[in-house]
Short mmCIF file of C-alpha atoms and ligand atoms in Angstrom, two decimals:
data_model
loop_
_atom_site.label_atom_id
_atom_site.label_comp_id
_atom_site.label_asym_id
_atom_site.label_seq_id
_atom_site.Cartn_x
_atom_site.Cartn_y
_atom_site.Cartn_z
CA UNK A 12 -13.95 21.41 4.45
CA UNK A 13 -10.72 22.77 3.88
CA UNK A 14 -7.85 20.48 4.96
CA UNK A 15 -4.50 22.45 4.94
CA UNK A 16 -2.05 20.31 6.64
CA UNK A 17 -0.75 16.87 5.07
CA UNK A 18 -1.32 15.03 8.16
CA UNK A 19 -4.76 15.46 8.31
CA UNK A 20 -5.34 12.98 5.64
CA UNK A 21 -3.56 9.69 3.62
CA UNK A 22 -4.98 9.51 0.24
CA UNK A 23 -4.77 6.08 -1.82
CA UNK A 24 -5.78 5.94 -5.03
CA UNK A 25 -5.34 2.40 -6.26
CA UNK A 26 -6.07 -1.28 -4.37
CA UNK A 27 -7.48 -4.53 -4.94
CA UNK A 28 -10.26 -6.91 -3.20
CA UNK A 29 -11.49 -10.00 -3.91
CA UNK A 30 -13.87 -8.39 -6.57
CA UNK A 31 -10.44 -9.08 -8.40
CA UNK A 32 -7.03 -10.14 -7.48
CA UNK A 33 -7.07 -9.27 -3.98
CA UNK A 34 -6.88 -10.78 -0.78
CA UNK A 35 -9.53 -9.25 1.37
CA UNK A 36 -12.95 -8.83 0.65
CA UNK A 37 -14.07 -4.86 0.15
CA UNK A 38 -15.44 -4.68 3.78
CA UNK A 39 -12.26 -5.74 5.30
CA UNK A 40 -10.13 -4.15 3.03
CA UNK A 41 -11.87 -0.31 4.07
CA UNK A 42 -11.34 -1.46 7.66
CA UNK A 43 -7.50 -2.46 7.14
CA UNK A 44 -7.13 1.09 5.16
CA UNK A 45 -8.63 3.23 7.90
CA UNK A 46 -6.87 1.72 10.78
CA UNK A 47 -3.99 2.34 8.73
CA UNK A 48 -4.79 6.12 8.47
CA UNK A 49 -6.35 5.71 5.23
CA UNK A 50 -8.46 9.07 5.20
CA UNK A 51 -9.35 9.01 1.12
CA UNK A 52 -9.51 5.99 -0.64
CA UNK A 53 -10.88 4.52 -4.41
CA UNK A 54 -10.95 0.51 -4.94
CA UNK A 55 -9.75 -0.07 -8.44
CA UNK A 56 -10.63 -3.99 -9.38
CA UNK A 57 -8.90 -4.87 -12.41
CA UNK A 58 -12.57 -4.41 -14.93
CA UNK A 59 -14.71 -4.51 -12.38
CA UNK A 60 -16.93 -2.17 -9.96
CA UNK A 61 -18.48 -4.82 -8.50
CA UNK A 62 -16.68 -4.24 -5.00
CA UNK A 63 -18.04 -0.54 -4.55
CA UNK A 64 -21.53 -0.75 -3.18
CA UNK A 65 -19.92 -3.68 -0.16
CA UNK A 66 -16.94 -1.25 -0.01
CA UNK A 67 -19.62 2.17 0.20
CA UNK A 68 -21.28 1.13 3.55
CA UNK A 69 -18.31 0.06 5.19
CA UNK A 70 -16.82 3.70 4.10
CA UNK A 71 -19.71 5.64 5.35
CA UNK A 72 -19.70 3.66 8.71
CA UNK A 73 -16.13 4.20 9.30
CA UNK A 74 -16.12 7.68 8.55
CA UNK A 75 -13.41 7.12 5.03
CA UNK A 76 -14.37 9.12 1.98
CA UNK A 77 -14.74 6.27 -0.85
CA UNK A 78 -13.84 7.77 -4.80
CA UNK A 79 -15.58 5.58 -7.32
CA UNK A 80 -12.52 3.52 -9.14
CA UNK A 81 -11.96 0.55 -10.97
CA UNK A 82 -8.50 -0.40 -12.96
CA UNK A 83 -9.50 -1.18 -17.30
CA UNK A 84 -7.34 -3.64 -19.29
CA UNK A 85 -6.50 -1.98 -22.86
CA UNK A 86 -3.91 -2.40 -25.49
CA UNK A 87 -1.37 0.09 -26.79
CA UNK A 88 0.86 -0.90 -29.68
CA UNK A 89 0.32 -4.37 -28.77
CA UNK A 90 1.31 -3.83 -24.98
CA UNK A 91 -1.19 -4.50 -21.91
CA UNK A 92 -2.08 -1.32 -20.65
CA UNK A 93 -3.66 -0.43 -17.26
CA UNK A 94 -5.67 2.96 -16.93
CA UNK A 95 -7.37 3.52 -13.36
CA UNK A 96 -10.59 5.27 -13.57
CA UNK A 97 -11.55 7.69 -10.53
CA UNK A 98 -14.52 9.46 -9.50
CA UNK A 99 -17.29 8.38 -12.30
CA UNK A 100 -20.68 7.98 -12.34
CA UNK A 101 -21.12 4.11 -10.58
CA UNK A 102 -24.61 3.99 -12.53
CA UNK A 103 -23.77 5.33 -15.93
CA UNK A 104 -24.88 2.39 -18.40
CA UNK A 105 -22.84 2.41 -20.94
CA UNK A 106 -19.68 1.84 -18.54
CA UNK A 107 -21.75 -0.65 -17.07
CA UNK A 108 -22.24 -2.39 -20.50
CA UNK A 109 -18.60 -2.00 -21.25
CA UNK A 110 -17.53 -3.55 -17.73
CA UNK A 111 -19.77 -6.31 -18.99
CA UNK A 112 -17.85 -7.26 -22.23
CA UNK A 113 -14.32 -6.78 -20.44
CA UNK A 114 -15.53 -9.62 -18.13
CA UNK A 115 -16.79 -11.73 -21.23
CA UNK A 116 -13.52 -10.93 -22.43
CA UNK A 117 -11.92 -12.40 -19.28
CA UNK A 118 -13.72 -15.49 -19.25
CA UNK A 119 -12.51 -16.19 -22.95
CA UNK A 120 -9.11 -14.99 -21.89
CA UNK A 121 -9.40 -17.41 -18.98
CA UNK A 122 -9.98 -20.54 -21.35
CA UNK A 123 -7.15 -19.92 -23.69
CA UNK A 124 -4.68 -19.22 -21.26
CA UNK A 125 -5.48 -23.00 -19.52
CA UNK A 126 -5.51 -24.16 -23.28
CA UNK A 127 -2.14 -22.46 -23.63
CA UNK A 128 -0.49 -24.03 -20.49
CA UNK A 129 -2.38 -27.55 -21.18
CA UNK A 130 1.31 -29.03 -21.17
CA UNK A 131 1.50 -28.37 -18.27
CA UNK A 132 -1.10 -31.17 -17.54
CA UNK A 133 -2.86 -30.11 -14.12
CA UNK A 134 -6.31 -31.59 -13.75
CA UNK A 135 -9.32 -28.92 -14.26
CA UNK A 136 -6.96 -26.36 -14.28
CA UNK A 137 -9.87 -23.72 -15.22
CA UNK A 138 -12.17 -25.18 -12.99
CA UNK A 139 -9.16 -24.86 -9.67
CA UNK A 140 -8.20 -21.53 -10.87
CA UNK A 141 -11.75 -19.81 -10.88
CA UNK A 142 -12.12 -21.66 -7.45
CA UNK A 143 -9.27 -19.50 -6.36
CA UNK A 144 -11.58 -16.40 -7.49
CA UNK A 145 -14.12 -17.10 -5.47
CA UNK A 146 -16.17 -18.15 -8.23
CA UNK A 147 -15.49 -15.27 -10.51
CA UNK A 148 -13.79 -15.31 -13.31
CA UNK A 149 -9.83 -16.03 -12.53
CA UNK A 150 -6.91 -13.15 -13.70
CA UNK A 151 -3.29 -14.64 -14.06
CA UNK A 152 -2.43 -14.00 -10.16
CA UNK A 153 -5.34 -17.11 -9.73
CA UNK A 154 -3.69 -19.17 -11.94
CA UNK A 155 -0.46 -18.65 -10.43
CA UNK A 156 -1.55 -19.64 -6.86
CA UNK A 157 -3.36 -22.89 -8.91
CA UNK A 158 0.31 -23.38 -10.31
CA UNK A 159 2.54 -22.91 -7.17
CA UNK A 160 -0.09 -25.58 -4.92
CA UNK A 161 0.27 -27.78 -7.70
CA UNK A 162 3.68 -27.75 -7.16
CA UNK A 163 4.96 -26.40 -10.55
CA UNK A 164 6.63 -23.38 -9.20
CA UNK A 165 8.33 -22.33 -5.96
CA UNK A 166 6.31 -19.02 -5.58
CA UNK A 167 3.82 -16.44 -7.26
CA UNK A 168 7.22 -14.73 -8.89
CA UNK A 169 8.14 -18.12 -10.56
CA UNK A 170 4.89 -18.30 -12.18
CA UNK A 171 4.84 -15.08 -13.72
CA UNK A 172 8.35 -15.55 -14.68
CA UNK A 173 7.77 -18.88 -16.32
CA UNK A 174 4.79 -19.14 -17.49
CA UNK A 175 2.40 -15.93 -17.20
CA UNK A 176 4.26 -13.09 -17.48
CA UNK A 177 4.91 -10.55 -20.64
CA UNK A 178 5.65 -12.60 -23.15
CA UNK A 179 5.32 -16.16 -21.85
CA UNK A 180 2.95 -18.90 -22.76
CA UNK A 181 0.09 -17.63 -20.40
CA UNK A 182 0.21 -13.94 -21.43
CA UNK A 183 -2.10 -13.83 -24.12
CA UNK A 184 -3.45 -11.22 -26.01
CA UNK A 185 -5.44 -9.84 -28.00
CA UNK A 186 -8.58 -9.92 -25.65
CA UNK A 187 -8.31 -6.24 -24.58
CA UNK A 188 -9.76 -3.11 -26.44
CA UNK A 189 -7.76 -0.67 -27.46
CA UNK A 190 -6.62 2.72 -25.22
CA UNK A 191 -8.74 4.88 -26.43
CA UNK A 192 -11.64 3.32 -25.83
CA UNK A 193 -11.33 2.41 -22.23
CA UNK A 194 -10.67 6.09 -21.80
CA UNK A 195 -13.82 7.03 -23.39
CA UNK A 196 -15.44 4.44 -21.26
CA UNK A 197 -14.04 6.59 -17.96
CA UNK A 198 -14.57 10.45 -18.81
CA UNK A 199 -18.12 9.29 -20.70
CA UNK A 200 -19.01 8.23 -17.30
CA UNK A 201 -17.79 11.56 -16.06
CA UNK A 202 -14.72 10.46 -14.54
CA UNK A 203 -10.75 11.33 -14.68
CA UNK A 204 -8.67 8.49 -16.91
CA UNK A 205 -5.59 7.85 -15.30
CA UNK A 206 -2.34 6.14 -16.46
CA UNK A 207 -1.46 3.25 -13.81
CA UNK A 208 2.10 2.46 -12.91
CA UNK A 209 3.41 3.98 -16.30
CA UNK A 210 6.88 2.29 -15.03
CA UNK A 211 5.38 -1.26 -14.92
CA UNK A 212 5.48 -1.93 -18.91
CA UNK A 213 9.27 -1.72 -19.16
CA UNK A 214 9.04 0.97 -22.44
CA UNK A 215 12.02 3.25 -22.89
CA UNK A 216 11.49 6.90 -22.32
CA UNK A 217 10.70 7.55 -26.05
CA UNK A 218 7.91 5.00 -26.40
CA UNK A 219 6.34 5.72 -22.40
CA UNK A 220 6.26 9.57 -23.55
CA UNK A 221 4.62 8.59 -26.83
CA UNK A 222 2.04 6.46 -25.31
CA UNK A 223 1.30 9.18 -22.55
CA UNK A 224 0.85 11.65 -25.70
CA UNK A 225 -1.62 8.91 -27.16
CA UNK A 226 -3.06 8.80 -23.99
CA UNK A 227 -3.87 12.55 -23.39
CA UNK A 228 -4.94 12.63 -27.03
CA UNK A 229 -7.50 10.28 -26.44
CA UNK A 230 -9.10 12.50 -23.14
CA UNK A 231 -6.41 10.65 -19.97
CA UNK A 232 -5.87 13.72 -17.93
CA UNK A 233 -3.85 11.95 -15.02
CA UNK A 234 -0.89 9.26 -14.30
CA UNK A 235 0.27 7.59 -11.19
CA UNK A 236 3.54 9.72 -9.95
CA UNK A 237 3.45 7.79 -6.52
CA UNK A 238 2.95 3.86 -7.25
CA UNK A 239 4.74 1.16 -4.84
CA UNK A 240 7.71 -0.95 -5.71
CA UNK A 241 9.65 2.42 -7.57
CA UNK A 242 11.88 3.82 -6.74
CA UNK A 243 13.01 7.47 -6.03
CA UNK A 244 14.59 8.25 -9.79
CA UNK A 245 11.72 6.60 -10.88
CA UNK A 246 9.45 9.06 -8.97
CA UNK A 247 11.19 12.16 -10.02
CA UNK A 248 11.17 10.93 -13.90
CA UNK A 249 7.19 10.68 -13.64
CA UNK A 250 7.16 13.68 -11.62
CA UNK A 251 9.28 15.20 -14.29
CA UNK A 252 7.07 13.83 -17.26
CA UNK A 253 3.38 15.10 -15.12
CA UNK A 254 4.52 18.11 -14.73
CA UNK A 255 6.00 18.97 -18.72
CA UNK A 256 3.08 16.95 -19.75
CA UNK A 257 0.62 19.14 -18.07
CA UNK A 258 -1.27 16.42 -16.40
CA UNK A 259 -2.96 15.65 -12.76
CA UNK A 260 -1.03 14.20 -10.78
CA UNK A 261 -2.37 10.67 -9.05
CA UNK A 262 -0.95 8.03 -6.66
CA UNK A 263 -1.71 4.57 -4.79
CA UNK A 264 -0.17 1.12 -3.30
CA UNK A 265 -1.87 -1.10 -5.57
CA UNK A 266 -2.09 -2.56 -2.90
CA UNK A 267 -3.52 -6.73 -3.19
CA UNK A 268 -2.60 -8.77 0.01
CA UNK A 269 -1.34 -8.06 3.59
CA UNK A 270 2.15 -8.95 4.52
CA UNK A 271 4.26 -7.16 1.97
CA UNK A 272 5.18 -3.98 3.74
CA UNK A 273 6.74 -2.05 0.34
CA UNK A 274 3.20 -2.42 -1.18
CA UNK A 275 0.53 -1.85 1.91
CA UNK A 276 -2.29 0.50 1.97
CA UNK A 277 -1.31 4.37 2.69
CA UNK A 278 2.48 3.83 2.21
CA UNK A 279 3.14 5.99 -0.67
CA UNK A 280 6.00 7.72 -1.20
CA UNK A 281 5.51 11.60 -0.80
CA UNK A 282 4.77 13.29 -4.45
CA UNK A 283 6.89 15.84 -5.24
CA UNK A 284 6.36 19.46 -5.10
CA UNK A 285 5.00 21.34 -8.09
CA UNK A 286 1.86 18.96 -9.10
CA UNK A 287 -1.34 19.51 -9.55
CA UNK A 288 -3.05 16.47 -7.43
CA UNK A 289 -5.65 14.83 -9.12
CA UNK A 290 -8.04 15.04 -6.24
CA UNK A 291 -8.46 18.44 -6.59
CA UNK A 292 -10.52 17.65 -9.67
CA UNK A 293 -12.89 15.74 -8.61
CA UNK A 294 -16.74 15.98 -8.20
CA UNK A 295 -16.98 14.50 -4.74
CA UNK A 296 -17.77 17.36 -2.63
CA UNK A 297 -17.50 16.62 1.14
CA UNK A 298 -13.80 15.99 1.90
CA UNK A 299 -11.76 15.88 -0.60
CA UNK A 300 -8.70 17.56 0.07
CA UNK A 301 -8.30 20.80 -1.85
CA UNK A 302 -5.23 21.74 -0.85
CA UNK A 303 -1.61 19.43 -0.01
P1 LIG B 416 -4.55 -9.86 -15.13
O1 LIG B 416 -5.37 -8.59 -15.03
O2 LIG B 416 -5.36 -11.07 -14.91
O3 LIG B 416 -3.72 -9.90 -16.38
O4 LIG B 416 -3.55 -9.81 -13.90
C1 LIG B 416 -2.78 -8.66 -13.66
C2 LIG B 416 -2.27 -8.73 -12.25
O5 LIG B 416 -1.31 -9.77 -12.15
C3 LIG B 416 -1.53 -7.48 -11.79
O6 LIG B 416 -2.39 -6.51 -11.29
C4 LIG B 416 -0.69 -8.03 -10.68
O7 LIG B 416 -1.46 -8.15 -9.51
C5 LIG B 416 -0.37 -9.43 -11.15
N1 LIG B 416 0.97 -9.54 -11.76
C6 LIG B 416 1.35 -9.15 -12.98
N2 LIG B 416 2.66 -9.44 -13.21
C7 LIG B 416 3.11 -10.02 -12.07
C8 LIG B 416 4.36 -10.57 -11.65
N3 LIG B 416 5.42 -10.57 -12.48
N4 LIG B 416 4.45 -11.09 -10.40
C9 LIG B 416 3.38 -11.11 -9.58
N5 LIG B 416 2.17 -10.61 -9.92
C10 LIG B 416 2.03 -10.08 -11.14
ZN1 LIG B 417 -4.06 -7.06 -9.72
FE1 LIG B 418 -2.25 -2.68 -12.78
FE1 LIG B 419 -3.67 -2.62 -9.79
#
């Protein structure tokens, strides 16, 4: 199938379900997409693929083409790094077995950051927090809805602000592996490593072009040009650096709950004209776009 004419098709490369962070669980979250115009989409849990095979069948009954994602935690130079992973082999056991530590990780993660905001003094704070992941092990958005019911903060944005964002007492680290091996994890498995939201770590041009040189070093071969909440200049930089850079070009909402309209599945900002989409490399056969 050769689709020639953008409107045939809404590719989104990066969301959330309650396998993570998100709001809906996989099933709903594939309906929401395609009645949204959704036409291509990969699920990228934050170290997780445990949302796929829920998210596969609702796919293949609604008629979406589902790419095999999922969003790895890393560190580079000390900063929290997020590289997507698209179109790998769901069944290939070593990223299996390294999807398994990064959720170890995230359970001892879990218990230092409610040792770290103990001073805070809310009652089985661990305990209210993994309620609010459905049982799973709880990322810092859980423990922000934990601290906004308990009344510490106004809102979600207070929370990261105070207490869990960069820097603060609840961003702790040390718990992630390093970049290069979370890309090995992703083209061992025989997919395509992609940077996510390269704009979301606040480094200055120097250092986000020397950890996108690190990053193709170590085997990446894409980064989000189209993320939401960026704006146009910030589009044309990444544009700018994808296309001197030589890389694929990817893009998604990262999208997590309904009811903010900047960050919703499908709205994505057009890419610009002149990159090589990432889609067109992968393995999938049936549908996938080859040509924008
Ligand atoms: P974790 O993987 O547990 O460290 O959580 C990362 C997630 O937290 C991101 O994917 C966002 O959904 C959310 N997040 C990070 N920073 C903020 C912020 N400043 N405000 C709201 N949500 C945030
Ligand atoms: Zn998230
Ligand atoms: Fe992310
Ligand atoms: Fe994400």
């Amino acid at each position: 199938m050769t689709i020639t004419q953008e409107a045939d098709f809404c590719i989104d490369l990066h969301c959330h379900t309650t396998a993570s962070d998100g709001a809906l669980p996989p099933k709903e979250l594939v309906a929401r997409a395609h009645a949204r115009g959704v036409t291509h989409l990969a699920i990228t849990d934050h170290d997780t693929i445990a949302g796929l095979e829920e998210a596969s069948e609702a796919a293949r009954e609604a008629g979406l083409t589902l790419i095999a994602g999922t969003e790895l935690s890393c560190l580079w130079k000390s900063h929290t790094i997020h590289v997507v992973g698209l179109d790998f082999d769901i069944d290939d056991d070593c990223l299996k077995q390294a999807l398994e530590r990064q959720n170890t990780n995230r359970w001892s993660r879990a218990r230092t950051i409610t040792d770290k905001l103990s001073k805070l003094k809310i009652e089985n704070l661990l305990e209210k927090a993994t309620d609010r992941a459905g049982g799973d092990v709880p990322g810092r958005p859980h423990f922000a809805r934990v601290l906004v019911e308990e009344g510490v903060v106004k809102d979600i944005a207070q929370a990261f602000k105070r207490y869990l964002g960069a820097g603060k007492a609840g961003d702790v680290k040390g718990f992630w592996p390093e970049l290069p091996e979370v890309v090995r994890w992703i083209t061992e498995a025989g997919g395509v490593a992609v940077l996510a939201h390269p704009r979301k770590y606040k480094l200055t041009a120097t250092k986000l072009r020397a950890l996108v040189a690190d990053f193709r070093q170590a085997g990446g071969r894409s980064i989000e040009v189209s993320t939401s909440g960026q704006s146009s200049g910030d589009l044309g930089f990444l544009a700018e650096l994808c296309r001197r850079e030589n890389l694929l070009a990817s893009q998604g909402s990262d999208f997590h709950f309904p009811g903010a309209p900047w960050c919703e599945l499908g709205v994505i900002m057009k890419m610009p004209d002149g990159l090589e989409p990432v889609w067109h490399h992968f393995k999938q056969p049936a549908g996938v776009p080859a040509a924008v």
